[in-house]
Coordinates of N, CA and C in Angstrom, one line a residue:
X1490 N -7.9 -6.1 -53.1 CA -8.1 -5.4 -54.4 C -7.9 -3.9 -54.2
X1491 N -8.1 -3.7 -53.1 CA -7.9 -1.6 -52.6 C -6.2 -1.2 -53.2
X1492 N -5.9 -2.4 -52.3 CA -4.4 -2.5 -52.4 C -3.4 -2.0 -53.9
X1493 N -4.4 -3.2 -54.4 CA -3.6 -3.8 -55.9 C -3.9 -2.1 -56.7
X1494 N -5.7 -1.5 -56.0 CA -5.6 -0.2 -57.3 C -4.5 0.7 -57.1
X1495 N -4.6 1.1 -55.3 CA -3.9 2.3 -54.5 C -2.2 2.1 -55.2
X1496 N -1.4 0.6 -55.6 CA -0.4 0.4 -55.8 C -0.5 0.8 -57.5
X1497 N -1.3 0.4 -58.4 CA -1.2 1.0 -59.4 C -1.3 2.4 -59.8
X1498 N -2.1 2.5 -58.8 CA -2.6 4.4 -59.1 C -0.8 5.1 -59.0
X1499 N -0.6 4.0 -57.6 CA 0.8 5.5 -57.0 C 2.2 5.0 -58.0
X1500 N 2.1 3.8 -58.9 CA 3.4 3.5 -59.4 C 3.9 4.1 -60.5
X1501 N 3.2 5.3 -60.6 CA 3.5 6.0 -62.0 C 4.3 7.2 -61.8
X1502 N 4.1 7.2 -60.3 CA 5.3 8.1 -59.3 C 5.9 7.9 -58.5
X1503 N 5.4 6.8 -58.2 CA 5.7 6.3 -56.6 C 7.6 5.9 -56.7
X1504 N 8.1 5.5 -57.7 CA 9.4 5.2 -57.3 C 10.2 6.2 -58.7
X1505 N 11.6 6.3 -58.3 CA 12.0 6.3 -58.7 C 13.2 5.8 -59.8
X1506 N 12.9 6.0 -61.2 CA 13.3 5.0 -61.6 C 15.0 4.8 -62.3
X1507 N 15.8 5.8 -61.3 CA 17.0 5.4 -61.7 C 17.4 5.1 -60.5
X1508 N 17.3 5.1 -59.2 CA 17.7 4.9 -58.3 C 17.0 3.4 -57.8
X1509 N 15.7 3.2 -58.0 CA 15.0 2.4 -57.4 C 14.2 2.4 -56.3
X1510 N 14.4 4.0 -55.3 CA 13.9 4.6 -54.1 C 13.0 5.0 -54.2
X1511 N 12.0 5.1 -53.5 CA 10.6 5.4 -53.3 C 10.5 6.8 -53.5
X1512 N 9.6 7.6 -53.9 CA 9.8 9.0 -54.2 C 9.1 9.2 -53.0
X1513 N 8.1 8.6 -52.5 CA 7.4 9.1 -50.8 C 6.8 8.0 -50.5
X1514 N 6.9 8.4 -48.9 CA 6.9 7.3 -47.9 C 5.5 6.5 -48.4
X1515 N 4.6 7.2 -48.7 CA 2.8 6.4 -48.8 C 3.1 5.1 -49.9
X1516 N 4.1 5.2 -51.0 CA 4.0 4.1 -52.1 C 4.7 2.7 -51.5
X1517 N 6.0 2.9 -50.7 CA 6.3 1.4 -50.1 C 5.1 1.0 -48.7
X1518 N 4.7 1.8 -47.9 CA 3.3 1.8 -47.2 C 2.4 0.8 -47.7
X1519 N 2.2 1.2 -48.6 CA 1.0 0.2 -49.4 C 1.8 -1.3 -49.7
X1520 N 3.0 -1.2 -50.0 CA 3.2 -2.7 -50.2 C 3.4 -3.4 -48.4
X1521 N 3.6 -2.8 -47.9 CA 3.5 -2.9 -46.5 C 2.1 -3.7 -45.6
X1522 N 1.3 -2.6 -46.3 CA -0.2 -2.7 -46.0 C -0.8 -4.3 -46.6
X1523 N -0.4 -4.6 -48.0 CA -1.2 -5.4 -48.3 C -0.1 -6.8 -48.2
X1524 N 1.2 -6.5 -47.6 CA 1.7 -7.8 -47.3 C 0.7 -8.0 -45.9
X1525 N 0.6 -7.3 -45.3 CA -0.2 -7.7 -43.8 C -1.6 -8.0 -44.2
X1526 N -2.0 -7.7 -45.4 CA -3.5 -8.4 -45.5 C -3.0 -9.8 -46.3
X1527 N -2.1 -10.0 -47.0 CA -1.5 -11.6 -47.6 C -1.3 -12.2 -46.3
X1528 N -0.9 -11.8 -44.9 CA -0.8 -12.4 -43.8 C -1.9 -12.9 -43.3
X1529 N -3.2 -11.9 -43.6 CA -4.3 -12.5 -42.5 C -5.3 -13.5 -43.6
X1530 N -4.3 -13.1 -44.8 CA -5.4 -15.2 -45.7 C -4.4 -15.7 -45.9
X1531 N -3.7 -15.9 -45.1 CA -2.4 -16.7 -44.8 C -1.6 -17.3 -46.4
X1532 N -1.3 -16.2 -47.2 CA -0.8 -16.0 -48.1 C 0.3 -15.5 -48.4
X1533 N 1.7 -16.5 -47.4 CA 2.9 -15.9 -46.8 C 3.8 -15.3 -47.4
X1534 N 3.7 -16.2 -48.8 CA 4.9 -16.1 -49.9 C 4.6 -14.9 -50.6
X1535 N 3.7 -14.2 -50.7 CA 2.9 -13.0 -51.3 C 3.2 -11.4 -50.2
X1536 N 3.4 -12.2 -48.6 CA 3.2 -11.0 -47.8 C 4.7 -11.1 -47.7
X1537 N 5.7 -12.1 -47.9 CA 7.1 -11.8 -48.0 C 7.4 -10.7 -49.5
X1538 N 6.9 -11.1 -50.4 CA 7.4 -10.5 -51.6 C 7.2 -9.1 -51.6
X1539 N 5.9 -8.6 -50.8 CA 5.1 -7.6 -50.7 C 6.4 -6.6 -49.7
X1540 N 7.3 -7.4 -48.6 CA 7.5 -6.6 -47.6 C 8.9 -6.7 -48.2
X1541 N 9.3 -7.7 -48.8 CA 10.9 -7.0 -49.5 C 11.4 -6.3 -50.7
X1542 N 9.4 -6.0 -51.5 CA 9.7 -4.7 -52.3 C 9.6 -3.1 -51.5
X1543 N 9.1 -3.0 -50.8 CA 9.0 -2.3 -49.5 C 10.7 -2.1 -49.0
X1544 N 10.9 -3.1 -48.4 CA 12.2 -2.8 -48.3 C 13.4 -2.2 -49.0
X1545 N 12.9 -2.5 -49.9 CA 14.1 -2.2 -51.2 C 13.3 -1.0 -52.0
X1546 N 12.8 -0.6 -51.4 CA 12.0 1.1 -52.3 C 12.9 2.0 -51.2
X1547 N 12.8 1.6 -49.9 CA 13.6 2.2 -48.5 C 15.1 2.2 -48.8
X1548 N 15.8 1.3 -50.2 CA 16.7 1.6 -50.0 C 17.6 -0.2 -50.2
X1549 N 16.7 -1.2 -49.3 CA 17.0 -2.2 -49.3 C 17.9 -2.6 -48.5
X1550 N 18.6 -4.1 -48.1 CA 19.4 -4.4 -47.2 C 18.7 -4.1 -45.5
X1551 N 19.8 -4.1 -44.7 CA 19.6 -4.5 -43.0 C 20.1 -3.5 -42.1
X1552 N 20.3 -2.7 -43.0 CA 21.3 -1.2 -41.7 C 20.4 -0.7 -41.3
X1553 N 20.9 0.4 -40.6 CA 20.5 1.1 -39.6 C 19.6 2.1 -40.0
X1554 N 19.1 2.3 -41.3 CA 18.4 3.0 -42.0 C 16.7 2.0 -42.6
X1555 N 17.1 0.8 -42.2 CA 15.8 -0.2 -42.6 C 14.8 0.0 -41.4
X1556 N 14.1 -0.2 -42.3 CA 12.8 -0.2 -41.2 C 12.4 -1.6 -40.5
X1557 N 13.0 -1.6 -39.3 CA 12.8 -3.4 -38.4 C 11.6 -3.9 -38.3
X1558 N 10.5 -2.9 -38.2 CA 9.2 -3.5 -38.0 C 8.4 -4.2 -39.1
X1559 N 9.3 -3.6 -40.5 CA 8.7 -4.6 -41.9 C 10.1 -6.0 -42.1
X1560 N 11.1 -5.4 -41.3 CA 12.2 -6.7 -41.0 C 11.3 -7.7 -40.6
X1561 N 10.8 -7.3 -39.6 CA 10.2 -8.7 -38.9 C 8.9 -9.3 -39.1
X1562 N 8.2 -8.1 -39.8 CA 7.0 -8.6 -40.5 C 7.5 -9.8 -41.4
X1563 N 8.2 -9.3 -42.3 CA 8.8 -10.3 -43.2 C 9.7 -11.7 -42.3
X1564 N 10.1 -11.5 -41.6 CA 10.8 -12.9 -40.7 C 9.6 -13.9 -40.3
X1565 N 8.6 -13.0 -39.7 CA 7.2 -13.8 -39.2 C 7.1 -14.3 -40.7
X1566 N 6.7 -13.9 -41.6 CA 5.6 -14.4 -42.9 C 6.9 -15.6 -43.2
X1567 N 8.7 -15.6 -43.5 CA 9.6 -16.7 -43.6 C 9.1 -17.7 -42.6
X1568 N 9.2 -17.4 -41.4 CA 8.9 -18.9 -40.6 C 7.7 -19.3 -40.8
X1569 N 6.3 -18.7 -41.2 CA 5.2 -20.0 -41.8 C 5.5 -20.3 -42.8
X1570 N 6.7 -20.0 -43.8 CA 6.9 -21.1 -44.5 C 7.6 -22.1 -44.4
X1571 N 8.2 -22.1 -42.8 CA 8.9 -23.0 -42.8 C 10.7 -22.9 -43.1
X1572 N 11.0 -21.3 -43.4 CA 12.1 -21.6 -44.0 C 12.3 -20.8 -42.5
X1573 N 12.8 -21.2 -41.0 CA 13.7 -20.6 -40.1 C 14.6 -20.0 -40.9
X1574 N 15.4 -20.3 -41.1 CA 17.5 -20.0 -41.2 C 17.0 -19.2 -42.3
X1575 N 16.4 -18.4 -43.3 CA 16.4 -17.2 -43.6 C 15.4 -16.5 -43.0
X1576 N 14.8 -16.2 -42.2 CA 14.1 -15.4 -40.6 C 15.6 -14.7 -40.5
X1577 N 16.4 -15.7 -40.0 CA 17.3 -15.1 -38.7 C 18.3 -13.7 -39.3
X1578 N 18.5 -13.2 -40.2 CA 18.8 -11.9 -40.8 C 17.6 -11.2 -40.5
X1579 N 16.7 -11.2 -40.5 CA 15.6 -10.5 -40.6 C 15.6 -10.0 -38.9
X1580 N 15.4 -10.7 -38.4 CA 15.2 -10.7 -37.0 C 16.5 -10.0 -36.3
X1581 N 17.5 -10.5 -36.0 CA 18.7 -10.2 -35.9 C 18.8 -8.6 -36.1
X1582 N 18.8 -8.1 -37.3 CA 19.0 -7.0 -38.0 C 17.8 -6.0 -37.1
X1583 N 16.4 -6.5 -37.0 CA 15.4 -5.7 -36.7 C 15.8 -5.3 -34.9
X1584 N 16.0 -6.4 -34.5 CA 16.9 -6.5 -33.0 C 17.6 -5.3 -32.7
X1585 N 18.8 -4.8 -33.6 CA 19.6 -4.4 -33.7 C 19.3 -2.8 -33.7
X1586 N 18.3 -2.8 -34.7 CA 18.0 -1.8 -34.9 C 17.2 -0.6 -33.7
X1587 N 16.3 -1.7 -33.1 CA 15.6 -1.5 -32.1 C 16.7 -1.1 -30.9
X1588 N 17.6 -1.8 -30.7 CA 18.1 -1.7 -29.8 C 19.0 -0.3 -30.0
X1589 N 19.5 0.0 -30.9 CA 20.0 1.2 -31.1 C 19.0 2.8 -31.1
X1590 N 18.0 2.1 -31.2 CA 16.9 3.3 -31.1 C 16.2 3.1 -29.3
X1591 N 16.8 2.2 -28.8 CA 16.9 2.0 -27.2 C 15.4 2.0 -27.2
X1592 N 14.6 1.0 -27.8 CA 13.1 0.3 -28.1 C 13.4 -0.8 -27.3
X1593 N 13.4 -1.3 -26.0 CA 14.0 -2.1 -25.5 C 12.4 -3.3 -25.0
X1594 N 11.4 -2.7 -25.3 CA 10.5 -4.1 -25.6 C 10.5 -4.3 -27.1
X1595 N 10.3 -3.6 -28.3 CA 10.4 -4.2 -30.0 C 12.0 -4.9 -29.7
X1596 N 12.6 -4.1 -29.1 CA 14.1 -5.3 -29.4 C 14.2 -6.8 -28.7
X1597 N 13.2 -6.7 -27.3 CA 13.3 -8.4 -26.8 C 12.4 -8.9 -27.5
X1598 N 11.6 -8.4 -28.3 CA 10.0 -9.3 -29.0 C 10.9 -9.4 -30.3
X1599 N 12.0 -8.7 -30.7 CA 13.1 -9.4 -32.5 C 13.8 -10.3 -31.5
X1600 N 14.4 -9.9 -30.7 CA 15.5 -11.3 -30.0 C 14.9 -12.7 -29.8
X1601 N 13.1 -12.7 -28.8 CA 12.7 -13.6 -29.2 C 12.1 -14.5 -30.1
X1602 N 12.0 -13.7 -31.1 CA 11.7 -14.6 -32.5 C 12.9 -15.0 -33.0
X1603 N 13.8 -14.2 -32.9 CA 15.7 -14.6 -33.5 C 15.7 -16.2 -32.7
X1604 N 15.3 -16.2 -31.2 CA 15.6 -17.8 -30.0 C 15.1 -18.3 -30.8
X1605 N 13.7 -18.3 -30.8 CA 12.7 -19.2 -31.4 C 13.2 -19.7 -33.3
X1606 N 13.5 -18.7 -34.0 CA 14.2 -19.4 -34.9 C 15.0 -20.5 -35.4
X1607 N 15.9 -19.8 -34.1 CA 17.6 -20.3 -34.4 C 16.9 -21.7 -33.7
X1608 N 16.7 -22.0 -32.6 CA 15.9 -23.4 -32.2 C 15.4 -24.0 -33.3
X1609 N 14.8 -23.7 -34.0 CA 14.3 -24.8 -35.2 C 15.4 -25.0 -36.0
X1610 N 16.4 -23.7 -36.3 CA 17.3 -24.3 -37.1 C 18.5 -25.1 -36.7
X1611 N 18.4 -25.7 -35.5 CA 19.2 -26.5 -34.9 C 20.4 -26.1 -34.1
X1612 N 20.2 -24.8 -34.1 CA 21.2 -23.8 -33.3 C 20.9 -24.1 -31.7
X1613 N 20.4 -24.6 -31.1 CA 19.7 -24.9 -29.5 C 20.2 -23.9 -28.3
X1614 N 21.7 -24.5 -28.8 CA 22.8 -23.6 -27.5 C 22.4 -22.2 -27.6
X1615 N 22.4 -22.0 -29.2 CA 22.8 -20.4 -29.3 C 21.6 -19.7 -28.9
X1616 N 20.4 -20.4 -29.2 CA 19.0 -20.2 -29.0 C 18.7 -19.7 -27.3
X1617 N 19.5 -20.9 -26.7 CA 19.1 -20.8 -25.4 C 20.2 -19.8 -24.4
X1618 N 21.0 -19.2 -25.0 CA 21.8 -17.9 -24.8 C 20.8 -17.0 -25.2
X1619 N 19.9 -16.8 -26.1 CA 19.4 -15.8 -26.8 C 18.0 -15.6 -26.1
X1620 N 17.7 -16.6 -25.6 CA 16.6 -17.1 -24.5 C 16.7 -16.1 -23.1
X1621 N 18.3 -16.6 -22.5 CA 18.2 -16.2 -21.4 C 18.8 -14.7 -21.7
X1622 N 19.4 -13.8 -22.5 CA 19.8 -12.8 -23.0 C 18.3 -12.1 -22.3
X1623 N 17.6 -11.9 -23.2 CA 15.8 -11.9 -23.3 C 15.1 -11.8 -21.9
X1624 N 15.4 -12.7 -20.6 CA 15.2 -12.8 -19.7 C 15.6 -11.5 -18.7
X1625 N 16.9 -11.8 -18.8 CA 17.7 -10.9 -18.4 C 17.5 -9.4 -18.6
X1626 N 17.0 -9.0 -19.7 CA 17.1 -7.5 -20.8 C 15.7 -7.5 -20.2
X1627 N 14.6 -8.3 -20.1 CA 13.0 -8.2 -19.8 C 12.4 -9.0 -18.6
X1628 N 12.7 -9.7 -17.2 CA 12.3 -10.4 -16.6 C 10.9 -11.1 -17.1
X1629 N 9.8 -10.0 -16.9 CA 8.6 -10.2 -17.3 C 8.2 -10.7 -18.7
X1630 N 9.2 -11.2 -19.5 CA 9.4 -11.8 -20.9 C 8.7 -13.3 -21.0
X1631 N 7.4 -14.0 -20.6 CA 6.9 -14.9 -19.9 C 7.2 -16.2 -21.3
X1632 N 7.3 -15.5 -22.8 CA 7.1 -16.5 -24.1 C 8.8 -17.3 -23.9
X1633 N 9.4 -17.0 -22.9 CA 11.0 -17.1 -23.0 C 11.4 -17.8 -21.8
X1634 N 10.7 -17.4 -20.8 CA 10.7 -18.3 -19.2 C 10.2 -19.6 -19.5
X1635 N 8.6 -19.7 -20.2 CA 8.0 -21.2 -21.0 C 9.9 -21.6 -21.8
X1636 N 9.6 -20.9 -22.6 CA 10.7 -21.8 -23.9 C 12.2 -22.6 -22.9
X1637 N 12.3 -22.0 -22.1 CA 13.5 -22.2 -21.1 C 13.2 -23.4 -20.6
X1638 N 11.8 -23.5 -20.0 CA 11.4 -24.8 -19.3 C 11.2 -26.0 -20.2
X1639 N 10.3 -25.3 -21.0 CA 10.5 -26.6 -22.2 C 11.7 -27.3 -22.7
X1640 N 12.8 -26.5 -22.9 CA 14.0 -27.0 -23.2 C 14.6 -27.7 -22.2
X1641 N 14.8 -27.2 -21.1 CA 15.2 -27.9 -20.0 C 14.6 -29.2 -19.6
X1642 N 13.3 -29.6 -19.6 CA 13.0 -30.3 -19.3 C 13.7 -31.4 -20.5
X1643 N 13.5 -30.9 -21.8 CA 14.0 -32.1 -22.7 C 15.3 -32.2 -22.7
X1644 N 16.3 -31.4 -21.9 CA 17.2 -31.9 -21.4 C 18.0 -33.0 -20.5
X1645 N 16.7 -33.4 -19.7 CA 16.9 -33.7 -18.1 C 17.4 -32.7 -17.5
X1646 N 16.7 -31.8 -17.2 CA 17.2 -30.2 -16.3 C 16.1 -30.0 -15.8
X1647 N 15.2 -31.2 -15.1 CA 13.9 -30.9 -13.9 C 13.9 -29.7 -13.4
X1648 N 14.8 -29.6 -12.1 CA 15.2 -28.4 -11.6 C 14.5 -26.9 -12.4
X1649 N 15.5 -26.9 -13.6 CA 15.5 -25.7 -14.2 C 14.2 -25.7 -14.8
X1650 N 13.6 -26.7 -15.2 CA 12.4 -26.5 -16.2 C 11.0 -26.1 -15.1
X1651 N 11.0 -26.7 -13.9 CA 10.4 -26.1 -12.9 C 10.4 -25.3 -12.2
X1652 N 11.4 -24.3 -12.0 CA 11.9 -23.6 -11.6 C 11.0 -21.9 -12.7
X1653 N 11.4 -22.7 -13.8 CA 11.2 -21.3 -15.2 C 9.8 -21.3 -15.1
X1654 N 9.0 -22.6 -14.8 CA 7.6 -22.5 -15.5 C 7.0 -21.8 -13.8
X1655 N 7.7 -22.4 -12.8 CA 6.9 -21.4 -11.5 C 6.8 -19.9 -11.6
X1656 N 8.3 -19.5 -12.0 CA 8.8 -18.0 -12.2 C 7.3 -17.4 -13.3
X1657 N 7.1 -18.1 -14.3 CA 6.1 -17.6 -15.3 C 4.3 -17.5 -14.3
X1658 N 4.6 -18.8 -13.9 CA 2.9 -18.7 -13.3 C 3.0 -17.8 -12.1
X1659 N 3.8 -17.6 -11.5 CA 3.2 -16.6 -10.3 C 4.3 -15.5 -10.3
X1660 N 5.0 -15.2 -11.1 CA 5.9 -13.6 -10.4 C 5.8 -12.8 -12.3
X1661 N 5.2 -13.5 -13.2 CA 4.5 -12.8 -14.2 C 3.1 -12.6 -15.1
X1662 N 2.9 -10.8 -14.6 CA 1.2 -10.9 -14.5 C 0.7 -11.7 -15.6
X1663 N 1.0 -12.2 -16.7 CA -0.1 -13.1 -17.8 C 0.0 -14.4 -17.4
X1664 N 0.8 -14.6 -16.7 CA 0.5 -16.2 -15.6 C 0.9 -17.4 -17.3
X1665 N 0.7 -18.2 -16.7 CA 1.2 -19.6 -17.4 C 0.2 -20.5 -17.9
X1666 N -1.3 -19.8 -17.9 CA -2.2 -20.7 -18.2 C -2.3 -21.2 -19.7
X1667 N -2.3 -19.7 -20.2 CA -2.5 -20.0 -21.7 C -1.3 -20.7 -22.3
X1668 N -0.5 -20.7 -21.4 CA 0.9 -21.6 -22.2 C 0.5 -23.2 -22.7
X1669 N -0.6 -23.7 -21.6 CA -1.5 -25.0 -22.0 C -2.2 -25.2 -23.1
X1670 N -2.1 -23.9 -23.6 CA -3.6 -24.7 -24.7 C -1.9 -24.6 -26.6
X1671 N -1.8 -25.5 -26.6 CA -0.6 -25.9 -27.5 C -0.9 -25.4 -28.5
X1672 N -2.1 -24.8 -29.4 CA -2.5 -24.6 -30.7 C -2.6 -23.1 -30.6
X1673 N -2.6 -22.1 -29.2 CA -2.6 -20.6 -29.0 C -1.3 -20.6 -29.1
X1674 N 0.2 -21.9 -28.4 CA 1.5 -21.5 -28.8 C 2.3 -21.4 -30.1
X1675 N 1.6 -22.1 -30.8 CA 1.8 -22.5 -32.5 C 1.4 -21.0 -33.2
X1676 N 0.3 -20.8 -33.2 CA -0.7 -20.2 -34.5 C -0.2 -18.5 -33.5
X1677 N -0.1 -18.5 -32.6 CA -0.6 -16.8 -31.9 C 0.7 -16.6 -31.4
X1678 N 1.7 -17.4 -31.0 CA 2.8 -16.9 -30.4 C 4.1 -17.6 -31.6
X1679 N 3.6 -18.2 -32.5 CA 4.4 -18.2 -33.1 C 5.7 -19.6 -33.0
X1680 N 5.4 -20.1 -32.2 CA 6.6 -21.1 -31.7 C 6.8 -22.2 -32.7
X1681 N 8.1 -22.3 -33.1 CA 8.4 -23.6 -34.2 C 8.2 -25.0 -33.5
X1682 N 7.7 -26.2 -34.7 CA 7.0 -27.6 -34.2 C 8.1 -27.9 -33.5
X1683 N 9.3 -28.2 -33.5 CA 10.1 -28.6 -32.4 C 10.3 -28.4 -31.1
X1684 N 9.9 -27.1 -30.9 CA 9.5 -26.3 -29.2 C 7.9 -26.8 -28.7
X1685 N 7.2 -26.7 -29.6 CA 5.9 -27.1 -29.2 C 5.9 -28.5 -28.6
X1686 N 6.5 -29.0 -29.6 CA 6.8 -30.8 -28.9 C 7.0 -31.0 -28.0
X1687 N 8.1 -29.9 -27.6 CA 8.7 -30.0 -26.3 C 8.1 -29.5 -25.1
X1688 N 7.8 -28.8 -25.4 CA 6.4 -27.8 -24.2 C 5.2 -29.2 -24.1
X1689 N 5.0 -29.3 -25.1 CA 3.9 -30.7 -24.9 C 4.3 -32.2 -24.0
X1690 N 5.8 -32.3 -23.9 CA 6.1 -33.7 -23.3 C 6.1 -33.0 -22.2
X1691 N 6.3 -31.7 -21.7 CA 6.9 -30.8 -20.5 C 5.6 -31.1 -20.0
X1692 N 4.5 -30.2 -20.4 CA 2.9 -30.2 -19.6 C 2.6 -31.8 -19.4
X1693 N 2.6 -32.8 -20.1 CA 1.8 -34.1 -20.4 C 2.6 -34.6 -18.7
X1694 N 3.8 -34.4 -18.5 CA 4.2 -34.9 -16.8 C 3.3 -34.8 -15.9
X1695 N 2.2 -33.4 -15.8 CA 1.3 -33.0 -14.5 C 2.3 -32.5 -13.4
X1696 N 3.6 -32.5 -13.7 CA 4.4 -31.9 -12.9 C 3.8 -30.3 -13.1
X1697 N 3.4 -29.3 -14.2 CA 3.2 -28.4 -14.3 C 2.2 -27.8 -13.3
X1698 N 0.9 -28.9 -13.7 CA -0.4 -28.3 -12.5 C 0.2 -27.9 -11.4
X1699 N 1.0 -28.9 -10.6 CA 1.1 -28.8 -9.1 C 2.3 -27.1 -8.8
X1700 N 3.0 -27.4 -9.8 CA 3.8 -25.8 -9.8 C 3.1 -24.9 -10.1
X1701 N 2.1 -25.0 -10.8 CA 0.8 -23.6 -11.4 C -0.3 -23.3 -9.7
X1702 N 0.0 -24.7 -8.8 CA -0.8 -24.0 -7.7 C 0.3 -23.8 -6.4
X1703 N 1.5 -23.6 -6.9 CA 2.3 -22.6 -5.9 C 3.2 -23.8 -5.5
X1704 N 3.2 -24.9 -5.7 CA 4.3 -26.1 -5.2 C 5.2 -26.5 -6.1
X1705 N 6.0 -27.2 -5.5 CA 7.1 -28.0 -6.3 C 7.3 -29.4 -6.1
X1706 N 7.0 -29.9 -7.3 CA 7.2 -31.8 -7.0 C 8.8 -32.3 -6.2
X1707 N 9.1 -33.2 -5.9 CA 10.3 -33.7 -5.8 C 11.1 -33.7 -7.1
X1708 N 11.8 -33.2 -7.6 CA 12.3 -33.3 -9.1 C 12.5 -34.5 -9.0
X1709 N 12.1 -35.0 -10.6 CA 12.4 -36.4 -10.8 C 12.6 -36.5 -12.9
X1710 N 13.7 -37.1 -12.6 CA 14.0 -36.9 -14.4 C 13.3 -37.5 -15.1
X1711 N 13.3 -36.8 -16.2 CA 12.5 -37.3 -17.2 C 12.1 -38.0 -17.8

């Protein structure tokens, strides 16, 4: 309700009304502000609407003049509803952005929401290029080493899928533990039902335990 007054109070200046642009920065702020409180009562379609009038006070669209960190606010709030494949402009774009401002952790944390998208939308290959892109640009990128193994494993790619989950438990400091508990992957890191599934047939082997305490089973397929 702070929100709804602060947005009424400032709308009698806050934009401009032949252009459509914000007369100052504090008026799209606030639609900013209270899309991220629609986020925390999980009221997605409200904190999308919130962050692409925001965007469009800024001017609107994905260039190089958008602001990536309400890009991807808004990609986050698309994927709980479920709609991946409009995320991936969001993300992509915020990426881009980042990366031209040489933000080279905001740019692997847009790239890996862009993997994790494109994976649900059936894109896999492209996902798993955008996976190891991620790796490459951040070694220490641990949500992307998991995603690698989970995939692999549902590939028949033993090897590889043990190989990524060792790399995570012992050569990066947040270790691989919390990658077990399935409902911290979902709700807190964001991972689409399809990947989770797959992380879940990966752990359910107990091939994991024995690589989380410094060994390697005989690979054996899946």
């Amino acid at each position: 309700e702070d929100y709804d007054r602060t947005i009424a109070l400032m709308a009698t200046d806050g934009e401009n009304r032949e252009t459509g642009l914000a007369n100052y920065y504090e008026y799209p702020d606030a639609f900013v502000q209270r899309g991220l409180t629609y986020e925390g009562l999980g009221e997605w379609q409200k904190a999308v609407d919130d962050y692409s009038y925001a965007l469009g006070l800024w001017g609107g669209g994905r260039g190089p003049d958008s602001n990536p960190y309400v890009l991807t606010f808004r990609g986050n709030a698309l994927t709980k509803l479920g709609q991946y494949r409009d995320s991936l402009d969001d993300y992509r774009a915020a990426g881009d952005i980042f990366a031209r401002q040489q933000n080279t952790a905001r740019e692997t944390d847009s790239r890996a929401n862009y993997a994790l998208a494109l994976y649900e939308s059936g894109d896999k290959e492209g996902a798993v290029k955008m996976m190891k892109y991620v790796t490459r640009k951040n070694p220490g990128y641990a949500d992307m080493h998991v995603a690698l193994a989970a995939h692999a494993w549902s590939v028949r790619d033993p090897e590889t899928a043990e190989r990524e989950w060792a790399f995570t438990c012992n050569a990066i400091d947040v270790g691989c533990r919390k990658y077990k508990d399935l409902e911290w992957v979902s709700v807190v890191r964001r991972w689409p039902p399809s990947l989770v599934e797959e992380l879940q047939r990966f752990l359910a082997t107990g091939i994991v335990d024995d690589v989380e305490k410094g060994g390697f089973k005989i690979y054996r397929k899946p």
